[in-house]
Short mmCIF file of C-alpha atoms in Angstrom, two decimals:
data_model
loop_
_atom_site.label_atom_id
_atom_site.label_comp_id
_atom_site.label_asym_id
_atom_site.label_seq_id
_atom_site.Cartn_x
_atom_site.Cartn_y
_atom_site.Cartn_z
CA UNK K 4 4.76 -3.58 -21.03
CA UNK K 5 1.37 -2.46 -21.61
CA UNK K 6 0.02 1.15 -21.53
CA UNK K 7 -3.12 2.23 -20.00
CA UNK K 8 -4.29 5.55 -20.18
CA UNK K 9 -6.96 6.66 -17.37
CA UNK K 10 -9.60 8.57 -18.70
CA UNK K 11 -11.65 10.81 -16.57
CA UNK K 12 -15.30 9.48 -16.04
CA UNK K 13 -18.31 11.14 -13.98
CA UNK K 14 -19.40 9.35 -11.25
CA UNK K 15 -21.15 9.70 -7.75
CA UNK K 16 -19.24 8.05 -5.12
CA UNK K 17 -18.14 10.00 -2.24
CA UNK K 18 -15.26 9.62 -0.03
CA UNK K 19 -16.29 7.42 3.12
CA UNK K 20 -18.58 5.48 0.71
CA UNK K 21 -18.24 1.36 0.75
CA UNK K 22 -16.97 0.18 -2.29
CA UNK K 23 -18.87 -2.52 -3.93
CA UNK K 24 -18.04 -5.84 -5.49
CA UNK K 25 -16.33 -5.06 -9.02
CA UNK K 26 -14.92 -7.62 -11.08
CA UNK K 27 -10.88 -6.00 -12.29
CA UNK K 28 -10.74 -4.58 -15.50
CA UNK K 29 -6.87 -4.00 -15.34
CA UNK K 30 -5.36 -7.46 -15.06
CA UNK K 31 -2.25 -7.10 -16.88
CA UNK K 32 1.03 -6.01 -16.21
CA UNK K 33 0.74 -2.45 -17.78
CA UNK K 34 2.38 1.04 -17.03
CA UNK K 35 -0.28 3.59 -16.43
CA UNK K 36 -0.37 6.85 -17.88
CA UNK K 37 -2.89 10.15 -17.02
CA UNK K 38 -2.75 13.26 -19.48
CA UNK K 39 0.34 11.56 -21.28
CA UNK K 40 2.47 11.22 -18.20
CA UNK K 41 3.37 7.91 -16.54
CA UNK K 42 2.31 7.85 -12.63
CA UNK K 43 2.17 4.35 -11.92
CA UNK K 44 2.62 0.78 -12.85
CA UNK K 45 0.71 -2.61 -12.09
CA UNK K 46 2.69 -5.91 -12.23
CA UNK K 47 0.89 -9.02 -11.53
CA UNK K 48 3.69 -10.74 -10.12
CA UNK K 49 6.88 -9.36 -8.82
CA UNK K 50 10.55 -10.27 -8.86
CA UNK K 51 11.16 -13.75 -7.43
CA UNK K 52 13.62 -11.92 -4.49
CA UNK K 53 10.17 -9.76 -3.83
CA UNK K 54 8.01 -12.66 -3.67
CA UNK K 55 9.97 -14.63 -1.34
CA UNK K 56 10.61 -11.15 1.11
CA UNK K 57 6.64 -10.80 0.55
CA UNK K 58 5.86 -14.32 1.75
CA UNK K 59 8.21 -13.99 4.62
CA UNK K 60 6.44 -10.72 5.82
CA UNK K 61 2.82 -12.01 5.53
CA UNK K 62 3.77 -15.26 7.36
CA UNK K 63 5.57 -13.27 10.20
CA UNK K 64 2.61 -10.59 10.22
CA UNK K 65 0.11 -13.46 10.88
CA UNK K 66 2.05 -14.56 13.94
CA UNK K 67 1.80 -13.93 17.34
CA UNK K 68 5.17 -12.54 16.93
CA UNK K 69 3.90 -9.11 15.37
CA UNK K 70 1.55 -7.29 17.40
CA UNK K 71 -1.89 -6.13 15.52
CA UNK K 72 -4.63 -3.93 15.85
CA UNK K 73 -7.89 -5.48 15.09
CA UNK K 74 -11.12 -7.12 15.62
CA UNK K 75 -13.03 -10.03 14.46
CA UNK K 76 -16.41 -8.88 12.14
CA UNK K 77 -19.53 -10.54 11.94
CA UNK K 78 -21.96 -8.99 9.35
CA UNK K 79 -19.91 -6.52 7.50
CA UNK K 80 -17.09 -8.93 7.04
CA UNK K 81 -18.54 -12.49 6.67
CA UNK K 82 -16.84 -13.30 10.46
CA UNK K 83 -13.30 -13.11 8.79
CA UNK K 84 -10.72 -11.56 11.28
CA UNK K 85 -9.08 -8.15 10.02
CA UNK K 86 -5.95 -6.71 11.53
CA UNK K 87 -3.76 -4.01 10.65
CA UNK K 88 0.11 -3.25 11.53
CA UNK K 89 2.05 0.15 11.26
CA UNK K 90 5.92 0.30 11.10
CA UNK K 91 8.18 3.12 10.34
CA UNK K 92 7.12 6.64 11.11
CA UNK K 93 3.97 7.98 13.56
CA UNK K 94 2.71 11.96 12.27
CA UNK K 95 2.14 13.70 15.59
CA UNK K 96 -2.03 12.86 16.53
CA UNK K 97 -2.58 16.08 18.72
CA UNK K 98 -6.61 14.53 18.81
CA UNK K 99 -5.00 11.63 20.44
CA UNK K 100 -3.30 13.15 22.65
CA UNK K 101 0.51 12.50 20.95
CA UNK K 102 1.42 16.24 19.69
CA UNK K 103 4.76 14.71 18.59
CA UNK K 104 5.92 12.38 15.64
CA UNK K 105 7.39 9.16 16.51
CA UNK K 106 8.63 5.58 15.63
CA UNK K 107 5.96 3.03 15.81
CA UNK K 108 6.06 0.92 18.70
CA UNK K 109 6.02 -2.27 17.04
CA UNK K 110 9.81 -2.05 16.58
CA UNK K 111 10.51 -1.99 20.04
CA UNK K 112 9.06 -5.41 19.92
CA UNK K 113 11.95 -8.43 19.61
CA UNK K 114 9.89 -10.71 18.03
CA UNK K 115 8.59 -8.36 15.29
CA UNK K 116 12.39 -7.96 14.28
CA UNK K 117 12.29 -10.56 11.32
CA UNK K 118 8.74 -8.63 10.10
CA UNK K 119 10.62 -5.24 9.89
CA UNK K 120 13.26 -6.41 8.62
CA UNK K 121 11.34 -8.12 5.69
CA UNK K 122 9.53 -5.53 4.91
CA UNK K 123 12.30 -3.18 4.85
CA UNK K 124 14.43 -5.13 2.18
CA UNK K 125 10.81 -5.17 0.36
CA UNK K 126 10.68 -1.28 0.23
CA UNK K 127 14.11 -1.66 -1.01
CA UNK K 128 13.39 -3.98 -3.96
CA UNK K 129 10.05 -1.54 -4.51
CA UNK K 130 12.46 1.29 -4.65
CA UNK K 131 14.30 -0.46 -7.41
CA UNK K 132 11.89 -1.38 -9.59
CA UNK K 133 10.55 2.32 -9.63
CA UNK K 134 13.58 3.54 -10.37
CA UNK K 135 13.75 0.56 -13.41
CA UNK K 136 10.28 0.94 -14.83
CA UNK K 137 9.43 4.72 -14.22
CA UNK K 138 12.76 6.34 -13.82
CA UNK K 139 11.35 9.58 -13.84
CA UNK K 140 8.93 9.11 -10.73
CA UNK K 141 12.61 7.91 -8.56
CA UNK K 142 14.21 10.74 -9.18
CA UNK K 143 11.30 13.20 -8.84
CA UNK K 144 10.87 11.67 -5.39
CA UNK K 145 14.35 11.31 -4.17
CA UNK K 146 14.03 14.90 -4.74
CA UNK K 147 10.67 15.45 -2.77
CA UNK K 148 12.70 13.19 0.02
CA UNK K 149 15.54 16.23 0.48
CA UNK K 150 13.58 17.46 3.25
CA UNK K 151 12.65 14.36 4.97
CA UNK K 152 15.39 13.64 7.60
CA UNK K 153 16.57 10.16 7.75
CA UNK K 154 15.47 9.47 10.41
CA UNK K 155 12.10 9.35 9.43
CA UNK K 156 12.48 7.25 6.52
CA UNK K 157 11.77 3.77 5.87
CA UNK K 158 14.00 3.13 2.98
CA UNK K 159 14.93 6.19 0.48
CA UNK K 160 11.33 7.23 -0.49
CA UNK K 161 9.05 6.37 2.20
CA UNK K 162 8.47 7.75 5.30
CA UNK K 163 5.89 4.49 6.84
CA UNK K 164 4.46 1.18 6.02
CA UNK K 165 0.81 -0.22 7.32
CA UNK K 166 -0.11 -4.41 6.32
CA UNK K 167 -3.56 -4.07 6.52
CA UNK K 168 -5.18 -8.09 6.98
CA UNK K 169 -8.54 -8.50 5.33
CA UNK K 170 -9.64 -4.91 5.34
CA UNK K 171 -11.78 -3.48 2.56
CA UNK K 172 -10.95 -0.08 2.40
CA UNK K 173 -14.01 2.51 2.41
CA UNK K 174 -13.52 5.09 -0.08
CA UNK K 175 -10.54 7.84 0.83
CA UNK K 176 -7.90 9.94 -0.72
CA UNK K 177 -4.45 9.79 1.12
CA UNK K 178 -4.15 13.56 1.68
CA UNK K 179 -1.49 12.92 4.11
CA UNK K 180 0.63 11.73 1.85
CA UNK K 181 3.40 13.69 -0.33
CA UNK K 182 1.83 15.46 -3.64
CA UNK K 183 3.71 14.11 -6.33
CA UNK K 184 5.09 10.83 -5.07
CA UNK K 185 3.70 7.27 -4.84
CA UNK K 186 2.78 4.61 -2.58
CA UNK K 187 3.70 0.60 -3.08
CA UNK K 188 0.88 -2.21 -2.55
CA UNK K 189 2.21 -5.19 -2.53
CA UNK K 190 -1.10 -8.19 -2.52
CA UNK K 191 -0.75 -11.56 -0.59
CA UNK K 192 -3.77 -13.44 -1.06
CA UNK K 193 -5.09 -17.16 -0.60
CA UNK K 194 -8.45 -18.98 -1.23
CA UNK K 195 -10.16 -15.60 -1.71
CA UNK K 196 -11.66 -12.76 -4.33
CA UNK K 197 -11.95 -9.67 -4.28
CA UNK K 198 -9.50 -7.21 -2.36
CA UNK K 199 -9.24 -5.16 -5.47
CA UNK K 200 -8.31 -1.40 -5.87
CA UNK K 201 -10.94 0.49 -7.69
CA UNK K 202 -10.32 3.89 -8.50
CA UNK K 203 -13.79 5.32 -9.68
CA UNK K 204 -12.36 9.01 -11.31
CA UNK K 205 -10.98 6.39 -14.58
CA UNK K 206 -13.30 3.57 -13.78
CA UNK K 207 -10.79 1.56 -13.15
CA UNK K 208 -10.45 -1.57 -10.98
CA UNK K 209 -7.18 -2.69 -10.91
CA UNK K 210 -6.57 -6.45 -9.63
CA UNK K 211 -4.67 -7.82 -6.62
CA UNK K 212 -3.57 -11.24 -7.23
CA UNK K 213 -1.54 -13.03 -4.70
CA UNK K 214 2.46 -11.37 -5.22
CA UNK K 215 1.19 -8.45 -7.46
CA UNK K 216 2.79 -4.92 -6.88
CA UNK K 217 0.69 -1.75 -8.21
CA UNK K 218 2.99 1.71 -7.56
CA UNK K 219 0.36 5.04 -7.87
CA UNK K 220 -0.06 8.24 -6.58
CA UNK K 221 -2.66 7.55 -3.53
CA UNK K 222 -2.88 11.41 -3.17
CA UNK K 223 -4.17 12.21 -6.24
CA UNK K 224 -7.51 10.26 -6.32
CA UNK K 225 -10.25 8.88 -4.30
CA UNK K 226 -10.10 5.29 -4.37
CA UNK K 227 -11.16 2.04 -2.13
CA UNK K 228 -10.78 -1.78 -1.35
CA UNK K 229 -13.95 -4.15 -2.76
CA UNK K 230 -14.90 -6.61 -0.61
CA UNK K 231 -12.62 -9.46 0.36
CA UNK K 232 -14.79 -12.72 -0.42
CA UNK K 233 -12.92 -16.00 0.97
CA UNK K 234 -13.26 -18.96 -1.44
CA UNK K 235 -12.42 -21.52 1.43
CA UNK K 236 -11.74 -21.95 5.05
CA UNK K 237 -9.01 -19.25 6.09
CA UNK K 238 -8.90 -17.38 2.68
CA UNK K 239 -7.65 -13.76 3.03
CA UNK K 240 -6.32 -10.49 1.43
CA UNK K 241 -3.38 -9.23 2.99
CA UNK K 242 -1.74 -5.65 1.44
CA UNK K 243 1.64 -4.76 2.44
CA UNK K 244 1.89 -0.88 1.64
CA UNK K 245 4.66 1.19 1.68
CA UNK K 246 3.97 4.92 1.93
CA UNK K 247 5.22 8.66 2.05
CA UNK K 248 3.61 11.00 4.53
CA UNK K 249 4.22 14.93 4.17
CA UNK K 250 4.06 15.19 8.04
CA UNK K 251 7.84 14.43 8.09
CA UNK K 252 9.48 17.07 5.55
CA UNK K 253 11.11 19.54 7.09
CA UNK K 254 10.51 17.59 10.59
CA UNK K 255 13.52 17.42 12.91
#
């Protein structure tokens, strides 16, 4: 597999920034490397088991089966509808109101049964091809798991998992997330461009094809979604993402 070493590169984008339209300049499977060290890998198409799981989630997510938050844009998103779903495990939102962690509500819902379950065997498969390509990173977070009760857990090395439908991503660093482990995007995508990671510390803009998977540590930079341009009638991006919050270690 390809390397790719991410250089450091001055820029001026700030975190809540839009990101603009960037064609991908990483477009091949590749492993990527920072200061020597492998933290992540990009594979343009995953395991056939993965891609079937991954199809069965996105076709279940777009159902009325799975309930969404969203809204329908006019201006800012070309009139495209954009939803989002969170399963697994709720950090305690004192702003909100909710002082206390908890199990997202969606799996309370019967019909969103097959959804979960999907996307449970697919942070499964994830989990195994991290531990195949960057053995290293599985152990290390295994480790960084110890204090995560299972009960929090979706799978061994995530704590939550959020599909978000169509939505371009402003500019952010996951700070919530555990320092030194890594989150999973999985890409479904149809009759549309764009929808691509861009991480502006290497310059890098790495691309989501339909059934990719990129694995990286969201902590450690600012990064965001470009627009999601649909080629045809009903194109869309949809990202399944699998993800480790720090709000959980130590959390009975």
């Amino acid at each position: 597999m390809k390397r790719i070493d991410l250089v450091q590169v001055q820029h001026s984008i700030k975190i809540g920034d839009d990101c603009p339209y960037i064609e991908p300049n990483v477009t091949e499977d590749c492993v990527l490397y920072s200061e020597g060290e492998a933290i992540g890998f990009y594979l343009t198409k995953m395991p056939e088991k993965m891609c079937k799981l991954a199809d069965l989630a996105n076709h279940e997510l777009q159902s009325k089966r799975v309930p969404k938050q969203g809204t329908k844009r006019s201006e800012s998103a070309g009139g495209i509808v954009q939803e989002s779903c969170i399963i697994g495990s709720v950090p305690p939102k004192p702003h909100m109101k909710r002082p206390y962690a908890s199990i997202s509500s969606v799996h309370q819902v019967e019909t969103a049964k097959t959804f979960i379950k999907a996307m449970l065997l697919l942070a499964n498969e994830s989990e195994v091809l991290i531990n195949e390509i960057l053995p290293h990173q599985y152990e290390r977070q295994l480790e960084l798991f110890q204090g995560v009760p299972k009960k929090w857990r979706f799978g061994s090395l995530f704590t939550s998992s959020i599909s978000n439908f169509n939505i371009s991503a402003q500019f952010h660093r996951d700070g919530g997330n555990i320092v030194g482990a890594v989150n999973v995007i999985i890409c479904k995508k149809h009759n549309s461009k764009g929808g691509d990671l861009h991480i502006p510390d290497y310059g890098a803009t790495i691309g989501q094809q339909d059934n990719s998977i990129l694995v990286y540590p969201a902590w450690r930079n600012v990064h965001g979604v470009t627009p999601i341009i649909p080629t045809h009638e009903g194109g869309y991006r949809n990202s399944l993402v699998f993800y480790p919050l720090k709000a959980f270690v130590g959390l009975n």
